[in-house]
Coordinates of C-alpha atoms in Angstrom, one line a residue:
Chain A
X166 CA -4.7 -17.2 58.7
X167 CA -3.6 -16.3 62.3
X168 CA -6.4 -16.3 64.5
X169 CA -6.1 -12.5 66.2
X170 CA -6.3 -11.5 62.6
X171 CA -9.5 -12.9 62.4
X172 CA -11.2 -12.0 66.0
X173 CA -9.8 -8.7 65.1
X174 CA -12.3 -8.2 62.6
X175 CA -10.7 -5.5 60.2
X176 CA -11.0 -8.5 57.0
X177 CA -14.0 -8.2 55.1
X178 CA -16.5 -10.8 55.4
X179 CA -16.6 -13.2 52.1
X180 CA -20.5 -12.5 51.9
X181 CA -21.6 -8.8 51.7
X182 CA -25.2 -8.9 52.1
X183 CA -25.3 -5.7 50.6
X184 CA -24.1 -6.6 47.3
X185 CA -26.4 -7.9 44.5
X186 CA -23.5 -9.6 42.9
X187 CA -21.0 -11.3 45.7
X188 CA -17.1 -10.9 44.5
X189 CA -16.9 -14.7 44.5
X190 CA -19.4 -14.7 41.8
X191 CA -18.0 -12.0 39.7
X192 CA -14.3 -13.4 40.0
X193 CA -14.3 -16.8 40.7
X194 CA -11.1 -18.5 42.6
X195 CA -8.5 -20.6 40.2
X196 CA -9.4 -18.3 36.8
X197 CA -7.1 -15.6 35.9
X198 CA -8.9 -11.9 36.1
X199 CA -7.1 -10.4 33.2
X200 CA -8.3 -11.2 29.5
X201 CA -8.7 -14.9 28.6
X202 CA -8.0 -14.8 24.9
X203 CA -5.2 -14.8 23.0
X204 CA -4.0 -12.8 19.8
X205 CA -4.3 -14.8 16.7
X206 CA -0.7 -14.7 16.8
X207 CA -0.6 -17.0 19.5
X208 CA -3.0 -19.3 18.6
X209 CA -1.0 -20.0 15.1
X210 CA 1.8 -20.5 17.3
X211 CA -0.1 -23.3 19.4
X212 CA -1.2 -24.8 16.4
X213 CA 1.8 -26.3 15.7
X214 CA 1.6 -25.9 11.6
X215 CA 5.6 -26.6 11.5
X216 CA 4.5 -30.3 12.0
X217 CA 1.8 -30.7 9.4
X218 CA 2.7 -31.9 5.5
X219 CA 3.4 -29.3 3.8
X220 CA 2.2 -29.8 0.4
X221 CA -1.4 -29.4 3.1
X222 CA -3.3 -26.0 2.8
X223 CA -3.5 -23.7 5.5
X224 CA -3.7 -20.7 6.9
X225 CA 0.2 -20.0 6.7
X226 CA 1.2 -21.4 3.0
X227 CA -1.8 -19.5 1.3
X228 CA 0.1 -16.1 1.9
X229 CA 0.7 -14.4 -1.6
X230 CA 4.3 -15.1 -2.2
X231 CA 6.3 -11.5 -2.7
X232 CA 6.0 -9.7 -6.1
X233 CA 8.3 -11.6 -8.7
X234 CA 9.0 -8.2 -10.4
X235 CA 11.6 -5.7 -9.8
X236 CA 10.2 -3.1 -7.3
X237 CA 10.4 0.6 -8.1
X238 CA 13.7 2.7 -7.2
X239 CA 12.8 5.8 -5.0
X240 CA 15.9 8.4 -4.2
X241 CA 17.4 8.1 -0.9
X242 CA 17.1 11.6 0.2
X243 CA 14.1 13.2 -2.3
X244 CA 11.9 10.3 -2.3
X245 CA 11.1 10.8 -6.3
X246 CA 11.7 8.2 -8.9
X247 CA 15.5 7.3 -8.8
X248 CA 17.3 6.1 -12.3
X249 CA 20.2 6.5 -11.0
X250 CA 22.6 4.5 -8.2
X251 CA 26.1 6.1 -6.9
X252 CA 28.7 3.5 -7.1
X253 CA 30.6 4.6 -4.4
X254 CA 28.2 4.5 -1.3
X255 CA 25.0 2.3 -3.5
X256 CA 23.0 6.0 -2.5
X257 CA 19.9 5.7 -5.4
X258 CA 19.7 9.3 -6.5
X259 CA 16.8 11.4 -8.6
X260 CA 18.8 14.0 -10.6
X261 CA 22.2 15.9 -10.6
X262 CA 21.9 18.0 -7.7
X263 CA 20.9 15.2 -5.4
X264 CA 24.2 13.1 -6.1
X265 CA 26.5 16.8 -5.6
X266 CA 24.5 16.5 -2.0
X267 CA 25.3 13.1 -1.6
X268 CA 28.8 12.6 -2.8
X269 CA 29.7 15.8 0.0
X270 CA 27.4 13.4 2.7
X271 CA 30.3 12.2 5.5
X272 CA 30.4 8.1 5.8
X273 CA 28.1 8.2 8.9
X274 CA 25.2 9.5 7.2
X275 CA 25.7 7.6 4.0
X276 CA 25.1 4.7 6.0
X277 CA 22.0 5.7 8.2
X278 CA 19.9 6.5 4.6
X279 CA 21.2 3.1 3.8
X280 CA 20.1 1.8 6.7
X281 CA 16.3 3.1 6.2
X282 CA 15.9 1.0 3.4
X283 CA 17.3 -2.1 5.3
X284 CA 20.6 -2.2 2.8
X285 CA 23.1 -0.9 5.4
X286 CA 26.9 -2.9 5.1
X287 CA 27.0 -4.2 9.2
X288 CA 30.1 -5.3 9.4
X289 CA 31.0 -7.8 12.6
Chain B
X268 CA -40.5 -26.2 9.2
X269 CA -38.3 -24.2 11.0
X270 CA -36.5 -21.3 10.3
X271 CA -32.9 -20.7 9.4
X272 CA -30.6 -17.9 10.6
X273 CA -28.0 -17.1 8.0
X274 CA -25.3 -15.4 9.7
X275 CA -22.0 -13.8 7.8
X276 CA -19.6 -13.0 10.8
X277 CA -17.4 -10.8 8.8
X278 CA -14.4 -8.7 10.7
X279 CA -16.3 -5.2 10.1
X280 CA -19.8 -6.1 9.5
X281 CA -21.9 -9.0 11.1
X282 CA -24.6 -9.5 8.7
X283 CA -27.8 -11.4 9.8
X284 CA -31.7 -12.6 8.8
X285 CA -33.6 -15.4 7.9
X286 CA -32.9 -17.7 5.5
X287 CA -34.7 -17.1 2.1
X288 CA -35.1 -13.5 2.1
X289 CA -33.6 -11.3 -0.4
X290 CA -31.8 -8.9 2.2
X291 CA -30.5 -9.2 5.6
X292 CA -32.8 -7.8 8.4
X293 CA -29.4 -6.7 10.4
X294 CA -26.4 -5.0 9.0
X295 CA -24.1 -4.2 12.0
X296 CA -20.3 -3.1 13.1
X297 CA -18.9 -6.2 14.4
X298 CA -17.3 -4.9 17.6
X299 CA -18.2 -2.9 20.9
X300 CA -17.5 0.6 21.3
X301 CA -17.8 3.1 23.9
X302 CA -18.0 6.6 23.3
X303 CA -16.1 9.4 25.6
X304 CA -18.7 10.7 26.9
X305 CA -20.5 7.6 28.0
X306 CA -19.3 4.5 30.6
X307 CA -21.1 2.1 29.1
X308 CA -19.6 -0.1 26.1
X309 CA -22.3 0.2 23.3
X310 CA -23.3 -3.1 21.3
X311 CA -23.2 -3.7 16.9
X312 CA -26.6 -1.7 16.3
X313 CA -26.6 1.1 19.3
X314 CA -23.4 1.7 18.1
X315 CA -25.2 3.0 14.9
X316 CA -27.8 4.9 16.9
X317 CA -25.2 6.5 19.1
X318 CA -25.4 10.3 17.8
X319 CA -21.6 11.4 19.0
X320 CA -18.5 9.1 17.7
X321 CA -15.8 10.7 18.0
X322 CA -12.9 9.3 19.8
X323 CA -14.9 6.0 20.3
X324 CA -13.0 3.2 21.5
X325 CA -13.6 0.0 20.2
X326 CA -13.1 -3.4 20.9
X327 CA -13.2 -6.4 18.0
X328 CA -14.0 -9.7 18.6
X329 CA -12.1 -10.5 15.8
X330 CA -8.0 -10.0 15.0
X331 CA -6.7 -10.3 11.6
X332 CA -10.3 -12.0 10.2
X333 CA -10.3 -14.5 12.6
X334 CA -12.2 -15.1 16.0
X335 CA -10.3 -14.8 19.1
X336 CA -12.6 -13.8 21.3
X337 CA -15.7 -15.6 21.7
X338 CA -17.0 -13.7 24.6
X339 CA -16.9 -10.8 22.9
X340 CA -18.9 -12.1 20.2
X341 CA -21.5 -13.8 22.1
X342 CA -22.2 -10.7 23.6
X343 CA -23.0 -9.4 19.9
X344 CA -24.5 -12.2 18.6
X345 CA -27.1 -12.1 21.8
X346 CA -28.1 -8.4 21.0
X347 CA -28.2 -9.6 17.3
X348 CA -30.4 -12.7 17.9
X349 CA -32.3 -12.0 20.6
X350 CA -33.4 -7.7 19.7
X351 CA -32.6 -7.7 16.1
X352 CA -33.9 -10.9 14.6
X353 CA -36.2 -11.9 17.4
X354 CA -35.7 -15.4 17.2
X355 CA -35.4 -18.3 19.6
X356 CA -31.9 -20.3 18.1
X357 CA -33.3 -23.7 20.1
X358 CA -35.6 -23.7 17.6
X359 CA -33.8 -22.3 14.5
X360 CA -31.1 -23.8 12.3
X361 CA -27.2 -21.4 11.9
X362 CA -25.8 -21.0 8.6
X363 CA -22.3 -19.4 9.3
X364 CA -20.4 -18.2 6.9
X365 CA -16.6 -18.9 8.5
X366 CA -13.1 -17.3 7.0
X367 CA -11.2 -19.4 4.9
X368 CA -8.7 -22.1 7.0
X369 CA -10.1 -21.5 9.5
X370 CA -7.6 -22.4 12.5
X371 CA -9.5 -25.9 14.3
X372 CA -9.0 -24.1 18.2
X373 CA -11.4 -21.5 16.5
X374 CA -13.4 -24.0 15.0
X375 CA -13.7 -25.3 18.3
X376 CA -14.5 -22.3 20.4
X377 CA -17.0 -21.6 17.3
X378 CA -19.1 -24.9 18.2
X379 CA -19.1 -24.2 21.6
X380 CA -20.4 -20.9 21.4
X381 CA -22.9 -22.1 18.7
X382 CA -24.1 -25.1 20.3
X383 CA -23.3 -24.8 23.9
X384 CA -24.1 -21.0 24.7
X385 CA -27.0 -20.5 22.0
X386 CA -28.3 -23.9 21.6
X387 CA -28.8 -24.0 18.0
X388 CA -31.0 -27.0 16.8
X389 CA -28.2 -27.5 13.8
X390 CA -25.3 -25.7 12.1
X391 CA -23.9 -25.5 8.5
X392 CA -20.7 -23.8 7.7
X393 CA -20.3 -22.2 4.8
X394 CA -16.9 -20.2 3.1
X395 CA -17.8 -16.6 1.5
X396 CA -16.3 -18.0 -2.4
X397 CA -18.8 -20.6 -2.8
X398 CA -22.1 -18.8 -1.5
X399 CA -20.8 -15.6 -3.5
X400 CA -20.1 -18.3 -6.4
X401 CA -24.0 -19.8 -6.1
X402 CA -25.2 -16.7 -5.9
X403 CA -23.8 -15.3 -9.3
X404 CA -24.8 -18.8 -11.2
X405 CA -28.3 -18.5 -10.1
X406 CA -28.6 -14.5 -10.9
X407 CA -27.5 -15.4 -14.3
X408 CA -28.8 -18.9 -15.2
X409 CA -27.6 -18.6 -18.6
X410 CA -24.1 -16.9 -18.1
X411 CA -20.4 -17.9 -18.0
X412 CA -20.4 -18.7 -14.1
X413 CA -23.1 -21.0 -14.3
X414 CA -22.4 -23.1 -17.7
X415 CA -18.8 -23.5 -16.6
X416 CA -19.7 -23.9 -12.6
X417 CA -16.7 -22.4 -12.1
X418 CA -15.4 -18.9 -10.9
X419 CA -12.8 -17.4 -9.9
X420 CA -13.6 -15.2 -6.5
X421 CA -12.0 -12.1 -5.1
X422 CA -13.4 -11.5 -1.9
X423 CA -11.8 -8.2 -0.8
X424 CA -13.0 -7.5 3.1
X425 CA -12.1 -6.0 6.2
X426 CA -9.1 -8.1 7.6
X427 CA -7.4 -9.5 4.4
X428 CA -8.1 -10.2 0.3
X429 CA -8.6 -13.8 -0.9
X430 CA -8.7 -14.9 -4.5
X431 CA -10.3 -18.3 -4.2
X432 CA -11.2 -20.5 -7.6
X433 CA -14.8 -22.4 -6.9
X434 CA -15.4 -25.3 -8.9
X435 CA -18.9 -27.1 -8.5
X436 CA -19.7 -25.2 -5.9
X437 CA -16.8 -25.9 -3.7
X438 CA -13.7 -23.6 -3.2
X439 CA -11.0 -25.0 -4.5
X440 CA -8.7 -25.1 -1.3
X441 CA -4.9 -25.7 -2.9
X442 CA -5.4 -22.7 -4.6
X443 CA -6.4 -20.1 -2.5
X444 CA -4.1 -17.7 -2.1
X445 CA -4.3 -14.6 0.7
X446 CA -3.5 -10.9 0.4
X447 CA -2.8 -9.5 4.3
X448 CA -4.5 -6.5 3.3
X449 CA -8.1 -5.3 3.8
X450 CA -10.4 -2.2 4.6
X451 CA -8.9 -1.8 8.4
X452 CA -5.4 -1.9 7.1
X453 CA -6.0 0.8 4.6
X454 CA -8.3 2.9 6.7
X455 CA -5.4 3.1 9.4
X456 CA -3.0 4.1 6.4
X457 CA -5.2 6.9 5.8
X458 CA -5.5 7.9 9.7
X459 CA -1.7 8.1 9.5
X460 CA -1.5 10.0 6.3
X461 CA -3.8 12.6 7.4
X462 CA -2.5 12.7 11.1
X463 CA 0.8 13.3 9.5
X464 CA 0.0 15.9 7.6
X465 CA -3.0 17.8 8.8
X466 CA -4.8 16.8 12.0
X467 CA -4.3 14.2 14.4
X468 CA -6.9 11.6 13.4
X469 CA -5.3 8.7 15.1
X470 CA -8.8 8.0 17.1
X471 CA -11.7 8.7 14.8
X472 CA -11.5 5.1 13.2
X473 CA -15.6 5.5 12.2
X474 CA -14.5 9.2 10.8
X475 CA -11.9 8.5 9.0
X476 CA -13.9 5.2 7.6
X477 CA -16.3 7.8 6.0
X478 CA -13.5 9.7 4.3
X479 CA -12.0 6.4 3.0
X480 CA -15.7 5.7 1.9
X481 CA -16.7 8.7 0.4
X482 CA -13.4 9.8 -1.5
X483 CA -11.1 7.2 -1.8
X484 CA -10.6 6.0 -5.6
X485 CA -8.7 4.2 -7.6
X486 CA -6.8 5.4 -9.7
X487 CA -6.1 4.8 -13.4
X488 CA -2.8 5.6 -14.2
X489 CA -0.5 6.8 -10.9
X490 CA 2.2 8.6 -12.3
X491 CA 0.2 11.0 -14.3
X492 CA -2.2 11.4 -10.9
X493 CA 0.6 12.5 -8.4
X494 CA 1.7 14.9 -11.4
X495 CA -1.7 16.0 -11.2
X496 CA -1.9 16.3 -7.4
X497 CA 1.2 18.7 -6.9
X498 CA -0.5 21.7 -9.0
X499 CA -1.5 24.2 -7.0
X500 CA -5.0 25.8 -7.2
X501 CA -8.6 25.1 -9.5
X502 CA -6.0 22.7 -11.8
X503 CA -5.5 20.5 -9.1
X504 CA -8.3 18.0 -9.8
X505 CA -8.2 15.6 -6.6
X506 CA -8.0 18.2 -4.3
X507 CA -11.2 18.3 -2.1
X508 CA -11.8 19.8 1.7
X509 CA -13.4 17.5 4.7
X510 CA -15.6 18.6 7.2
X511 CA -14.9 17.3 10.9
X512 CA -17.9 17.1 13.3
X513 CA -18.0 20.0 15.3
X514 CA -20.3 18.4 17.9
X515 CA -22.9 21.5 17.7
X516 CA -24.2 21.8 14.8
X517 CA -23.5 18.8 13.0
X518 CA -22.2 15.4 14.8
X519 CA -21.1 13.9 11.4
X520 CA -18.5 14.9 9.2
X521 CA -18.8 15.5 5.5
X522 CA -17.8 16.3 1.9
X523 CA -17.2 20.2 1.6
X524 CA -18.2 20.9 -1.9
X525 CA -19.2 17.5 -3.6
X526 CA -18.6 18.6 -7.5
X527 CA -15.3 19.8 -6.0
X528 CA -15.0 16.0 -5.0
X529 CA -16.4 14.7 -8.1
X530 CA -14.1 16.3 -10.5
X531 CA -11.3 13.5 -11.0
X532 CA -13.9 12.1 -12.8
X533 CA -13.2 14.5 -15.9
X534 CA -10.1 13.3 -16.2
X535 CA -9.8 11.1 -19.3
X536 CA -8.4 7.4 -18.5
X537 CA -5.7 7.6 -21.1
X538 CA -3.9 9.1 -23.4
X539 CA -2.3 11.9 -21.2
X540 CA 1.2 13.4 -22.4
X541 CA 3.5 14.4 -19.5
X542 CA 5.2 17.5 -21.7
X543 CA 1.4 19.1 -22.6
X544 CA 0.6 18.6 -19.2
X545 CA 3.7 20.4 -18.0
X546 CA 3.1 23.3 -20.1
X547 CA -0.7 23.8 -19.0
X548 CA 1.2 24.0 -15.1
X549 CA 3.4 26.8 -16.2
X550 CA 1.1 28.8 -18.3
X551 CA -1.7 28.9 -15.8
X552 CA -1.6 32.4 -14.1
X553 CA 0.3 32.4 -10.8
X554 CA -2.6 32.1 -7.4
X555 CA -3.8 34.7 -5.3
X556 CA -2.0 34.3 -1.9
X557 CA -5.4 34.4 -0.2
X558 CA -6.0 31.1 -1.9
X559 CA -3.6 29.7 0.0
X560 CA -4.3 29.8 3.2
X561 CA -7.8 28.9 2.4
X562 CA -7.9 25.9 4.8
X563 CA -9.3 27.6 7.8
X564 CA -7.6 26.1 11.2
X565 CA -10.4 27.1 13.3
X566 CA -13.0 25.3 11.2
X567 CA -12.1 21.6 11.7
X568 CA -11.3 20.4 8.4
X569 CA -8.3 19.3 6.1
X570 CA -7.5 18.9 2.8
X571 CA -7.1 15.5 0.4
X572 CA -4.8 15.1 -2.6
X573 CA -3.0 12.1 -3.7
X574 CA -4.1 10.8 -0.4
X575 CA -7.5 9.7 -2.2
X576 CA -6.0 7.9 -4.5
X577 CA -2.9 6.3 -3.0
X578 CA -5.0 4.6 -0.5
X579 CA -6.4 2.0 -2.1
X580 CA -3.5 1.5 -4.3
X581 CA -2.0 -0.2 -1.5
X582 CA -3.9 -3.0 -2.8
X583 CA -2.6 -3.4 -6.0
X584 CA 0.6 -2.9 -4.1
X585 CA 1.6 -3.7 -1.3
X586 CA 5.1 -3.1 -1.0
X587 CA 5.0 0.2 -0.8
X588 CA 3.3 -0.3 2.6
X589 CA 6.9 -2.0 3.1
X590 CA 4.7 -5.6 2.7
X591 CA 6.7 -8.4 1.2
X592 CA 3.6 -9.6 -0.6
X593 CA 2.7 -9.4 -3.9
X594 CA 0.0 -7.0 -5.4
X595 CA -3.8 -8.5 -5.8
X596 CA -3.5 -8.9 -10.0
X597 CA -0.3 -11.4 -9.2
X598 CA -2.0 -13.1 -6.3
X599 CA -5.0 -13.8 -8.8
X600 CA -2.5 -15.3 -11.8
X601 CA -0.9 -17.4 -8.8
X602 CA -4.5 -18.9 -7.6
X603 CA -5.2 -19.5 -11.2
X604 CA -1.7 -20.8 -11.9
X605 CA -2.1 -23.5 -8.6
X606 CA -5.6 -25.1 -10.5
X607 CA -5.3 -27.6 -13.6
X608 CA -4.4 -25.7 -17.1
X609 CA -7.9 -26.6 -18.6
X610 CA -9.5 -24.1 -16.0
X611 CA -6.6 -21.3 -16.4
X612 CA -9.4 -19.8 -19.7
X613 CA -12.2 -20.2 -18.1
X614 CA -11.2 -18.7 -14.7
X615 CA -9.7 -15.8 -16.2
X616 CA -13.3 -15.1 -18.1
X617 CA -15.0 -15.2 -14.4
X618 CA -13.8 -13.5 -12.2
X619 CA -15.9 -12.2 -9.3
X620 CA -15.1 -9.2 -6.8
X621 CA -17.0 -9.0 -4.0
X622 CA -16.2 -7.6 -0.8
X623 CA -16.7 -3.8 0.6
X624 CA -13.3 -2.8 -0.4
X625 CA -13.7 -3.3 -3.7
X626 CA -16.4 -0.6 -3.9
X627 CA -13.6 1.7 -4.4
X628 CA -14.6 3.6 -7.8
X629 CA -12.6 2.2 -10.8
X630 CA -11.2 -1.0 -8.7
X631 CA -12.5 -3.6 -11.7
X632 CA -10.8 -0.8 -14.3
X633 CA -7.7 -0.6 -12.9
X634 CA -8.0 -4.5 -11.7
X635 CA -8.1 -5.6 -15.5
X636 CA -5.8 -3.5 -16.6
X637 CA -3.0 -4.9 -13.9
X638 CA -4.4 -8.3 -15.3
X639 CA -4.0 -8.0 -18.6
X640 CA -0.8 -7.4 -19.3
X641 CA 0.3 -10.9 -16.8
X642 CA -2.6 -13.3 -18.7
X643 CA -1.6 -15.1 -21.8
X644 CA -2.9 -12.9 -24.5
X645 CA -5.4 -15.9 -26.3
X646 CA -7.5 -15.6 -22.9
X647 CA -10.3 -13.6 -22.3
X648 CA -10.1 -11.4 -19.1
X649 CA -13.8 -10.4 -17.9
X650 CA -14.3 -9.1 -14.5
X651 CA -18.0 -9.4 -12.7
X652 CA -18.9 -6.9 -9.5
X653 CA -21.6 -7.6 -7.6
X654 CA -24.2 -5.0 -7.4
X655 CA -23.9 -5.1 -3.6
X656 CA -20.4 -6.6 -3.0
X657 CA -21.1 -6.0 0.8
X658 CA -24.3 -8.3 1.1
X659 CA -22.6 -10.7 -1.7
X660 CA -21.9 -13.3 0.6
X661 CA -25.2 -12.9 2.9
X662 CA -27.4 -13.1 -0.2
X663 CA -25.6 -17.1 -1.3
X664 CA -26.3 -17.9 2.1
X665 CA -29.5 -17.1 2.3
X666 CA -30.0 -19.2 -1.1
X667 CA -28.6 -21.9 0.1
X668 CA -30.8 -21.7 3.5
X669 CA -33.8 -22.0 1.6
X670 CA -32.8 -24.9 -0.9
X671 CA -34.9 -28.3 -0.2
X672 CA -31.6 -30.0 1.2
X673 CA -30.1 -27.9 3.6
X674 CA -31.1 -29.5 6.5
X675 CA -29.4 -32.2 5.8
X676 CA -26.3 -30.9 5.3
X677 CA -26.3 -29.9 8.6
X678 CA -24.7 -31.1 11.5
X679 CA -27.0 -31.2 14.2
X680 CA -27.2 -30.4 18.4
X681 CA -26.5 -34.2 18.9
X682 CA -24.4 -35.1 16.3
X683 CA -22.2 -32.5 18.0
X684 CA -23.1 -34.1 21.9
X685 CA -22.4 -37.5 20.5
X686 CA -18.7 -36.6 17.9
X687 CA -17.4 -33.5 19.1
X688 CA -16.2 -30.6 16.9
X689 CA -13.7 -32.1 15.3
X690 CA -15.6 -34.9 13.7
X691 CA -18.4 -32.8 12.9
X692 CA -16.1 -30.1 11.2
X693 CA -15.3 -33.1 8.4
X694 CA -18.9 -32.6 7.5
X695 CA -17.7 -29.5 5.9
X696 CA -14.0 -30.8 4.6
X697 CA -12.4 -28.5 6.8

């Protein structure tokens, strides 16, 4: 530090006599202030489990596999139980009135409720 | 002789005591948490003191049932030790129970803060399925569980659901199998659904906990419920009105009109035709307006239908949370499936819930009936609850702490100096 910036006098001092716990104490030099922890996320990532044998138990192989039966249908636009599937834009539909709705839906919006249940056509 | 601290660090609860008692002298939230109206971050038991918690903020030491943050936990474990239990841990012994796979960094940071910070004399580690297994077999000397010595464990927490098969006391570890779901992840749903729909609850995690506690079932038969839940008036049966704290005259919420909350108890489990039912909804004499609007807005309090029950049906499953895992009744066929086919019988005809989410009315019910239908149909299915799921664990643990042997299954202060964690860990077979 320059010298006039010292005699000056405006920096505080490092030892304020007045304090019962010195900032030096409280935050020491060379460790980070914020939190020192990480989310669990990050410390599967650091483990590295790509790299261990993988007929091994652990932490990420234990996970309940997904259901091996068929899930329930649910109509696109009512929500209720859906027997029913239009073959013209794959819309699942509850009851009569619902696929009259849909079949008079424009393209555009056919494809957003597809789109809520991740079965949107993306075409590249 | 000295004594032993038995110590089950769950996600939600942090139980503690001395080894060889029958109940744990400290039952505690496992996180800080500062009221609004206060500065100062509250510790486990003040936390349950503190009159006004609404809006409380909390921070957890742990994240998805695992410890991240061992400076968080210290600080509880300090208030826990040092006011609670009154001990001095240089001259005690830890038993700690410790989540299944346990990721090694933790394991390390664990030691550390066991051995380093605290200064235990010795540690054990223990996993929840065993101590909840040797707890059953010596309640019932002359049952299934301990003629067999083997169970089949469903320990359904805070942070997640294993089903774990123990075998002689030790959890069979290739067949574990984990279900991402727990009492925060459901408690959270049921801040959203009522935030959605009535009053912005987002905040009142403690609150809302009470709601989930105190009217949350399970239900039999789903279909037939939500049918039930859509009727308007006295003939909707789940229907039932919460109180919010109105910090004056009472600082804790509560349960309008109890029998009102009671009634789905009525309903017969089966046997229930969807036509009759319709009729009764058409025949039954139109409501008075008035009725409607009975939930007053400047009262503070909101209404619960379906909500009750399709809480903790997230558990049986979980893909209607949008989860790609598969509901609990599969996850237990696919931990018995992963052990050798001479146990499959036997572990179907032991199974063991413990865990404060299973204290959800009906859950063994409606668990056996998911079952059944995915068991072979020459096995017995028979389905054991604990008569205090949420002390299960701490109970084991405080049997084991008191057998003749325990010390030397210990690892002690220098054997950790001398190895380091790692070597001590393979004490444990971790």
């Amino acid at each position: 530090m320059e010298s006039e910036v010292i005699e000056a006098n405006i920096l505080l001092p490092q030892h304020l006599s007045f304090k019962r716990v010195q900032m030096s104490e409280k935050y020491p030099k060379g460790q980070a202030r914020g939190r020192h922890w990480k989310h669990l996320k990050q410390i599967i990532q650091a483990e590295n489990y790509q790299t261990y044998p993988a007929n091994e138990p652990n932490y990420v192989n234990i996970e309940s596999p997904p259901s091996m039966y068929p899930s329930k249908k649910f109509c696109d636009i009512t929500g209720f139980e859906a027997p029913y599937v239009d073959p013209r834009t794959n819309l699942r539909y509850a009851n009569s009135e619902v696929f009259k709705r849909i079949r008079a839906l424009p393209n555009e919006y056919v494809q957003r409720y597809l789109a809520l249940r991740n079965a949107a056509i993306v075409l590249k | 002789m000295s004594n032993v601290v038995v110590l089950d660090n769950g996600g939600g609860l942090c139980k503690a005591g001395i080894g060889g008692d029958r109940d744990p002298s400290a039952v505690v939230p496992n996180c800080l948490g500062r009221p609004s109206s206060s500065k100062k971050w509250l510790v486990a038991d003040q936390l349950q003191a503190c009159e006004d918690l609404t809006s409380v903020s909390l921070r957890r030491p742990f994240d998805r049932g695992y410890l991240i943050n061992p400076d968080l936990e210290k600080e509880i474990w300090d208030r826990i030790f040092r006011s609670l239990l009154r001990v001095d841990p240089t001259a005690s012994s830890l038993l700690l129970v410790e989540p299944l796979f346990n990721l090694p960094s933790i394991q390390r940071s664990t030691d550390e803060l066991v051995f380093e910070d605290f200064g235990f004399r010795s540690l054990y580690v223990a996993d929840s399925p065993s101590l909840v297994h040797l707890y059953e077999a010596s309640h019932r000397p002359d049952g299934l569980i301990s003629r067999a010595q083997c169970s089949l464990v469903v320990d359904c927490g805070f942070s997640f659901t294993h089903a774990a098969p123990v075998l002689q006391n030790f959890t069979i570890n290739y067949a574990v199998k984990r279900l991402d779901l727990g009492g925060k992840a459901l408690t959270n749903y049921l801040k959203e659904l009522v935030s959605y729909r009535s009053i912005n609850v987002m905040d009142e995690t403690f609150l809302i906990d009470d709601v989930k506690e105190k009217l949350c079932f399970v239900s039999l038969n789903v279909p037939r419920d939500l049918q039930i839940a859509r009727r308007p008036g006295k003939d909707n049966l789940f229907r039932c009105t919460y109180v919010l704290p109105d910090g004056v005259e009472h600082m804790k919420g509560y349960v309008k009109d109890l029998d009102e909350a009671q009634r789905y108890l009525t309903l017969p489990d089966e046997a229930w035709f969807p036509s009759q039912g319709m009729k009764d909804g058409c025949a039954e004499v139109p409501e008075k307006p008035e009725d409607r609007k009975r939930i007053d807005l400047t009262k503070n309090e909101f209404n619960l239908t379906n909500e009750r029950f399709l809480v903790p049906e997230m558990i049986f499953r979980p893909a209607d949370l949008g989860m790609n895992q598969a509901g609990l009744a599969e996850c237990i066929v696919r931990a018995v499936n992963s052990c050798h086919p001479h146990l499959h019988p036997v572990l179907y005809e032991s199974i063991i819930l413990t865990g404060g989410s299973t204290l959800f009315p009906r859950f063994a019910q409606r668990l056996e009936k998911e079952l059944r239908p995915l068991v072979p149909d020459d096995y017995h299915v028979q389905i054991t609850t604990q008569e205090d799921p949420i002390l299960g664990v701490w109970r084991g643990g405080s049997l084991l702490a008191s057998s003749p042997d325990f010390e030397a299954m210990c690892v002690t202060k220098s054997e950790y100096e001398e190895l380091g964690s790692a070597r001590c860990r393979r004490r444990f077979f971790h």
